[in-house]
Short mmCIF file of N, CA and C in Angstrom, two decimals:
data_model
loop_
_atom_site.label_atom_id
_atom_site.label_comp_id
_atom_site.label_asym_id
_atom_site.label_seq_id
_atom_site.Cartn_x
_atom_site.Cartn_y
_atom_site.Cartn_z
N UNK E 1 0.84 -1.16 0.00
CA UNK E 1 0.00 0.00 0.00
C UNK E 1 0.90 1.23 0.00
N UNK E 2 0.73 2.10 -0.97
CA UNK E 2 1.52 3.32 -1.04
C UNK E 2 0.98 4.31 -0.01
N UNK E 3 1.90 4.91 0.76
CA UNK E 3 1.48 5.93 1.72
C UNK E 3 1.03 7.17 0.98
N UNK E 4 -0.11 7.70 1.40
CA UNK E 4 -0.66 8.89 0.77
C UNK E 4 -1.11 9.85 1.86
N UNK E 5 -0.98 11.16 1.63
CA UNK E 5 -1.46 12.13 2.62
C UNK E 5 -2.93 11.92 2.93
N UNK E 6 -3.27 12.09 4.19
CA UNK E 6 -4.66 11.98 4.59
C UNK E 6 -5.17 10.57 4.78
N UNK E 7 -4.28 9.58 4.69
CA UNK E 7 -4.66 8.18 4.82
C UNK E 7 -4.06 7.61 6.10
N UNK E 8 -4.82 6.84 6.82
CA UNK E 8 -4.36 6.20 8.04
C UNK E 8 -4.36 4.69 7.84
N UNK E 9 -3.28 4.04 8.23
CA UNK E 9 -3.20 2.59 8.16
C UNK E 9 -3.09 2.08 9.59
N UNK E 10 -3.87 1.07 9.92
CA UNK E 10 -3.84 0.47 11.24
C UNK E 10 -3.54 -1.01 11.08
N UNK E 11 -2.54 -1.48 11.80
CA UNK E 11 -2.17 -2.89 11.72
C UNK E 11 -3.23 -3.75 12.39
N UNK E 12 -3.67 -4.81 11.71
CA UNK E 12 -4.63 -5.72 12.34
C UNK E 12 -3.92 -6.62 13.36
N UNK E 13 -4.68 -7.20 14.24
CA UNK E 13 -4.13 -8.14 15.22
C UNK E 13 -3.39 -9.25 14.48
N UNK E 14 -2.23 -9.61 15.00
CA UNK E 14 -1.47 -10.73 14.45
C UNK E 14 -0.50 -10.38 13.35
N UNK E 15 -0.43 -9.09 12.94
CA UNK E 15 0.50 -8.70 11.87
C UNK E 15 1.20 -7.40 12.24
N UNK E 16 2.47 -7.32 11.84
CA UNK E 16 3.23 -6.08 12.00
C UNK E 16 2.96 -5.17 10.81
N UNK E 17 2.98 -3.88 11.06
CA UNK E 17 2.92 -2.87 10.00
C UNK E 17 4.32 -2.30 9.88
N UNK E 18 4.90 -2.40 8.68
CA UNK E 18 6.23 -1.84 8.45
C UNK E 18 6.18 -0.88 7.28
N UNK E 19 7.13 0.04 7.27
CA UNK E 19 7.28 0.97 6.15
C UNK E 19 8.55 0.63 5.40
N UNK E 20 8.51 0.81 4.09
CA UNK E 20 9.70 0.57 3.27
C UNK E 20 9.65 1.50 2.07
N UNK E 21 10.82 1.84 1.56
CA UNK E 21 10.91 2.69 0.38
C UNK E 21 11.23 1.81 -0.83
N UNK E 22 10.40 1.92 -1.87
CA UNK E 22 10.61 1.19 -3.11
C UNK E 22 11.80 1.77 -3.87
N UNK E 23 12.36 1.03 -4.82
CA UNK E 23 13.43 1.57 -5.66
C UNK E 23 13.02 2.86 -6.39
N UNK E 24 11.72 3.00 -6.66
CA UNK E 24 11.25 4.21 -7.36
C UNK E 24 11.03 5.38 -6.40
N UNK E 25 11.31 5.17 -5.08
CA UNK E 25 11.22 6.25 -4.11
C UNK E 25 9.92 6.32 -3.35
N UNK E 26 8.91 5.57 -3.76
CA UNK E 26 7.64 5.60 -3.04
C UNK E 26 7.75 4.84 -1.72
N UNK E 27 7.08 5.37 -0.70
CA UNK E 27 7.06 4.70 0.60
C UNK E 27 5.79 3.86 0.66
N UNK E 28 5.97 2.63 1.06
CA UNK E 28 4.85 1.69 1.14
C UNK E 28 4.71 1.17 2.56
N UNK E 29 3.48 0.84 2.91
CA UNK E 29 3.16 0.16 4.16
C UNK E 29 2.87 -1.30 3.82
N UNK E 30 3.52 -2.18 4.54
CA UNK E 30 3.32 -3.61 4.33
C UNK E 30 2.89 -4.27 5.64
N UNK E 31 2.12 -5.31 5.53
CA UNK E 31 1.77 -6.15 6.67
C UNK E 31 2.61 -7.41 6.59
N UNK E 32 3.17 -7.83 7.71
CA UNK E 32 4.05 -8.98 7.72
C UNK E 32 3.97 -9.71 9.06
N UNK E 33 4.32 -10.98 9.03
CA UNK E 33 4.42 -11.76 10.27
C UNK E 33 5.81 -11.63 10.88
N UNK E 34 6.78 -11.20 10.10
CA UNK E 34 8.17 -11.09 10.57
C UNK E 34 8.45 -9.71 11.12
N UNK E 35 9.21 -9.60 12.16
CA UNK E 35 9.87 -10.68 12.89
C UNK E 35 8.88 -11.46 13.76
N UNK E 36 9.17 -12.72 13.89
CA UNK E 36 8.27 -13.61 14.63
C UNK E 36 8.64 -13.73 16.11
N UNK E 37 9.78 -13.17 16.50
CA UNK E 37 10.26 -13.31 17.88
C UNK E 37 9.85 -12.16 18.80
N UNK E 38 8.93 -11.33 18.39
CA UNK E 38 8.48 -10.22 19.22
C UNK E 38 7.35 -10.70 20.14
N UNK E 39 7.26 -10.13 21.34
CA UNK E 39 6.18 -10.55 22.24
C UNK E 39 4.81 -10.04 21.81
N UNK E 40 4.79 -9.04 20.91
CA UNK E 40 3.53 -8.46 20.45
C UNK E 40 3.51 -8.45 18.92
N UNK E 41 2.34 -8.65 18.36
CA UNK E 41 2.15 -8.51 16.92
C UNK E 41 0.76 -7.96 16.71
N UNK E 42 0.61 -6.69 16.36
CA UNK E 42 1.65 -5.78 15.87
C UNK E 42 2.49 -5.20 17.02
N UNK E 43 3.68 -4.78 16.65
CA UNK E 43 4.62 -4.21 17.61
C UNK E 43 4.97 -2.78 17.21
N UNK E 44 4.90 -1.89 18.19
CA UNK E 44 5.31 -0.50 17.97
C UNK E 44 6.80 -0.45 17.64
N UNK E 45 7.60 -1.28 18.30
CA UNK E 45 9.04 -1.29 18.03
C UNK E 45 9.32 -1.60 16.56
N UNK E 46 8.64 -2.55 16.00
CA UNK E 46 8.84 -2.93 14.60
C UNK E 46 8.45 -1.77 13.68
N UNK E 47 7.29 -1.16 13.92
CA UNK E 47 6.85 -0.02 13.11
C UNK E 47 7.82 1.15 13.23
N UNK E 48 8.18 1.55 14.46
CA UNK E 48 9.07 2.69 14.66
C UNK E 48 10.44 2.45 14.03
N UNK E 49 10.97 1.25 14.15
CA UNK E 49 12.27 0.95 13.56
C UNK E 49 12.21 1.10 12.05
N UNK E 50 11.17 0.58 11.42
CA UNK E 50 11.06 0.71 9.97
C UNK E 50 10.86 2.16 9.56
N UNK E 51 10.10 2.92 10.33
CA UNK E 51 9.89 4.35 10.02
C UNK E 51 11.21 5.11 10.12
N UNK E 52 12.00 4.82 11.14
CA UNK E 52 13.29 5.50 11.31
C UNK E 52 14.23 5.19 10.15
N UNK E 53 14.19 3.96 9.66
CA UNK E 53 15.04 3.58 8.52
C UNK E 53 14.62 4.33 7.26
N UNK E 54 13.33 4.55 7.08
CA UNK E 54 12.81 5.20 5.88
C UNK E 54 12.93 6.72 5.96
N UNK E 55 12.55 7.31 7.09
CA UNK E 55 12.44 8.76 7.19
C UNK E 55 13.55 9.44 7.97
N UNK E 56 14.38 8.68 8.69
CA UNK E 56 15.50 9.26 9.41
C UNK E 56 15.08 10.37 10.35
N UNK E 57 15.74 11.53 10.23
CA UNK E 57 15.50 12.66 11.13
C UNK E 57 14.10 13.25 10.97
N UNK E 58 13.39 12.90 9.92
CA UNK E 58 12.02 13.41 9.71
C UNK E 58 10.96 12.56 10.42
N UNK E 59 11.38 11.55 11.18
CA UNK E 59 10.43 10.66 11.86
C UNK E 59 9.92 11.30 13.14
N UNK E 60 8.62 11.22 13.34
CA UNK E 60 7.97 11.65 14.57
C UNK E 60 7.22 10.45 15.13
N UNK E 61 7.68 9.94 16.26
CA UNK E 61 7.03 8.81 16.91
C UNK E 61 6.21 9.29 18.09
N UNK E 62 5.03 8.72 18.27
CA UNK E 62 4.13 9.08 19.36
C UNK E 62 3.84 7.81 20.17
N UNK E 63 4.16 7.83 21.45
CA UNK E 63 3.89 6.68 22.32
C UNK E 63 2.82 7.09 23.31
N UNK E 64 1.66 6.43 23.19
CA UNK E 64 0.53 6.77 24.05
C UNK E 64 0.23 5.61 24.99
N UNK E 65 -0.81 5.74 25.77
CA UNK E 65 -1.17 4.79 26.80
C UNK E 65 -1.02 3.34 26.36
N UNK E 66 -0.53 2.51 27.25
CA UNK E 66 -0.38 1.09 26.95
C UNK E 66 0.48 0.40 27.98
N UNK E 67 0.33 -0.90 28.05
CA UNK E 67 1.04 -1.70 29.02
C UNK E 67 2.37 -2.18 28.47
N UNK E 68 3.38 -2.24 29.30
CA UNK E 68 4.67 -2.80 28.92
C UNK E 68 5.63 -1.77 28.37
N UNK E 69 6.60 -2.25 27.59
CA UNK E 69 7.67 -1.40 27.09
C UNK E 69 7.74 -1.37 25.57
N UNK E 70 6.73 -1.91 24.88
CA UNK E 70 6.74 -1.87 23.42
C UNK E 70 6.76 -0.41 22.99
N UNK E 71 7.71 -0.07 22.13
CA UNK E 71 7.88 1.30 21.69
C UNK E 71 9.21 1.89 22.15
N UNK E 72 9.76 1.38 23.24
CA UNK E 72 11.04 1.91 23.76
C UNK E 72 12.19 1.66 22.79
N UNK E 73 12.34 0.45 22.31
CA UNK E 73 13.45 0.16 21.40
C UNK E 73 13.28 0.89 20.07
N UNK E 74 12.05 0.96 19.59
CA UNK E 74 11.78 1.70 18.36
C UNK E 74 12.04 3.18 18.53
N UNK E 75 11.69 3.73 19.70
CA UNK E 75 11.99 5.13 19.99
C UNK E 75 13.49 5.38 19.96
N UNK E 76 14.26 4.42 20.44
CA UNK E 76 15.72 4.55 20.40
C UNK E 76 16.21 4.63 18.95
N UNK E 77 15.63 3.85 18.06
CA UNK E 77 15.98 3.93 16.64
C UNK E 77 15.67 5.31 16.08
N UNK E 78 14.49 5.83 16.42
CA UNK E 78 14.10 7.15 15.93
C UNK E 78 15.08 8.21 16.43
N UNK E 79 15.37 8.19 17.72
CA UNK E 79 16.28 9.19 18.30
C UNK E 79 17.69 9.06 17.71
N UNK E 80 18.16 7.84 17.48
CA UNK E 80 19.50 7.63 16.93
C UNK E 80 19.64 8.20 15.53
N UNK E 81 18.54 8.36 14.83
CA UNK E 81 18.56 8.90 13.48
C UNK E 81 18.12 10.37 13.43
N UNK E 82 18.04 10.99 14.61
CA UNK E 82 17.74 12.41 14.68
C UNK E 82 16.27 12.76 14.72
N UNK E 83 15.40 11.77 14.86
CA UNK E 83 13.96 12.02 14.88
C UNK E 83 13.47 12.47 16.24
N UNK E 84 12.18 12.64 16.35
CA UNK E 84 11.53 13.16 17.55
C UNK E 84 10.54 12.13 18.09
N UNK E 85 10.46 12.05 19.41
CA UNK E 85 9.52 11.14 20.06
C UNK E 85 8.74 11.91 21.12
N UNK E 86 7.42 11.82 21.05
CA UNK E 86 6.54 12.40 22.06
C UNK E 86 5.89 11.26 22.83
N UNK E 87 5.67 11.49 24.11
CA UNK E 87 4.97 10.50 24.94
C UNK E 87 3.76 11.16 25.58
N UNK E 88 2.73 10.36 25.79
CA UNK E 88 1.55 10.86 26.48
C UNK E 88 1.87 11.05 27.96
N UNK E 89 1.42 12.14 28.53
CA UNK E 89 1.64 12.44 29.94
C UNK E 89 0.93 11.42 30.83
N UNK E 90 1.56 11.12 31.95
CA UNK E 90 1.00 10.13 32.87
C UNK E 90 -0.42 10.49 33.30
N UNK E 91 -0.69 11.75 33.51
CA UNK E 91 -2.00 12.18 34.01
C UNK E 91 -3.16 11.82 33.09
N UNK E 92 -2.90 11.66 31.79
CA UNK E 92 -4.00 11.34 30.87
C UNK E 92 -3.96 9.90 30.37
N UNK E 93 -2.97 9.14 30.78
CA UNK E 93 -2.88 7.73 30.35
C UNK E 93 -3.83 6.85 31.16
N UNK E 94 -4.43 5.89 30.49
CA UNK E 94 -5.17 4.84 31.19
C UNK E 94 -4.16 3.90 31.83
N UNK E 95 -3.11 3.55 31.07
CA UNK E 95 -2.01 2.72 31.55
C UNK E 95 -0.71 3.42 31.14
N UNK E 96 0.13 3.78 32.08
CA UNK E 96 1.32 4.58 31.81
C UNK E 96 2.56 3.75 31.45
N UNK E 97 2.42 2.47 31.22
CA UNK E 97 3.58 1.60 30.99
C UNK E 97 4.44 1.95 29.79
N UNK E 98 3.86 2.01 28.60
CA UNK E 98 4.65 2.28 27.40
C UNK E 98 5.28 3.67 27.42
N UNK E 99 4.50 4.73 27.69
CA UNK E 99 5.14 6.04 27.76
C UNK E 99 6.21 6.12 28.86
N UNK E 100 5.95 5.49 29.99
CA UNK E 100 6.93 5.50 31.08
C UNK E 100 8.24 4.86 30.64
N UNK E 101 8.17 3.75 29.94
CA UNK E 101 9.41 3.08 29.53
C UNK E 101 10.24 3.96 28.61
N UNK E 102 9.58 4.73 27.75
CA UNK E 102 10.29 5.65 26.85
C UNK E 102 10.86 6.82 27.64
N UNK E 103 10.07 7.37 28.56
CA UNK E 103 10.54 8.47 29.41
C UNK E 103 11.74 8.05 30.24
N UNK E 104 11.63 6.91 30.91
CA UNK E 104 12.71 6.46 31.79
C UNK E 104 13.99 6.16 31.03
N UNK E 105 13.87 5.82 29.76
CA UNK E 105 15.05 5.57 28.92
C UNK E 105 15.65 6.88 28.39
N UNK E 106 15.01 8.00 28.69
CA UNK E 106 15.52 9.30 28.24
C UNK E 106 15.30 9.55 26.76
N UNK E 107 14.26 8.93 26.18
CA UNK E 107 14.04 9.01 24.74
C UNK E 107 12.89 9.93 24.34
N UNK E 108 12.17 10.48 25.31
CA UNK E 108 11.04 11.35 25.02
C UNK E 108 11.49 12.81 24.91
N UNK E 109 11.09 13.45 23.83
CA UNK E 109 11.37 14.88 23.66
C UNK E 109 10.38 15.73 24.44
N UNK E 110 9.18 15.22 24.67
CA UNK E 110 8.17 15.94 25.44
C UNK E 110 7.10 14.97 25.92
N UNK E 111 6.62 15.22 27.13
CA UNK E 111 5.50 14.49 27.68
C UNK E 111 4.28 15.39 27.53
N UNK E 112 3.28 14.92 26.81
CA UNK E 112 2.18 15.78 26.38
C UNK E 112 0.84 15.19 26.84
N UNK E 113 0.00 15.99 27.51
CA UNK E 113 -1.34 15.50 27.86
C UNK E 113 -2.15 15.21 26.60
N UNK E 114 -3.02 14.25 26.68
CA UNK E 114 -3.81 13.81 25.53
C UNK E 114 -4.50 14.97 24.82
N UNK E 115 -5.08 15.89 25.57
CA UNK E 115 -5.82 16.99 24.94
C UNK E 115 -4.91 17.96 24.18
N UNK E 116 -3.60 17.90 24.39
CA UNK E 116 -2.65 18.77 23.68
C UNK E 116 -1.86 18.02 22.61
N UNK E 117 -2.08 16.71 22.48
CA UNK E 117 -1.25 15.91 21.58
C UNK E 117 -1.36 16.36 20.13
N UNK E 118 -2.55 16.63 19.63
CA UNK E 118 -2.70 17.05 18.24
C UNK E 118 -1.94 18.34 17.97
N UNK E 119 -2.00 19.29 18.90
CA UNK E 119 -1.27 20.55 18.75
C UNK E 119 0.24 20.29 18.78
N UNK E 120 0.70 19.44 19.69
CA UNK E 120 2.12 19.12 19.76
C UNK E 120 2.62 18.47 18.48
N UNK E 121 1.81 17.62 17.90
CA UNK E 121 2.17 16.99 16.63
C UNK E 121 2.27 18.04 15.54
N UNK E 122 1.27 18.89 15.42
CA UNK E 122 1.26 19.92 14.36
C UNK E 122 2.44 20.88 14.52
N UNK E 123 2.84 21.18 15.73
CA UNK E 123 3.99 22.07 15.96
C UNK E 123 5.29 21.47 15.44
N UNK E 124 5.33 20.15 15.32
CA UNK E 124 6.56 19.48 14.91
C UNK E 124 6.56 19.04 13.45
N UNK E 125 5.47 19.29 12.75
CA UNK E 125 5.41 18.93 11.33
C UNK E 125 5.99 20.02 10.46
#
């Protein structure tokens, strides 16, 4: 699936969503079972890592409410390539696990309450 402005892709249960750049320069979203050794499918780490490889410093990762640490390793990939990572503030999270893991790893550029997230995203585009 070619990425297009104004289109949202959501990974279904049991498959990872990855981004890749074709030889002709188009960025595509693919669904895949690989890697199979992740504790979650879909995995935020897998998506963020592929986004960082494709977009480098232009990557903006958002980690919102959720249990566990999925997203921390992917956030590290984004940061290593000069990208930006926002996390949802603890006060508005239902479960603060995923954002906390990114914050504690020192990978969050800003902790943003849910009601301000859209504005924070637009400020960074």
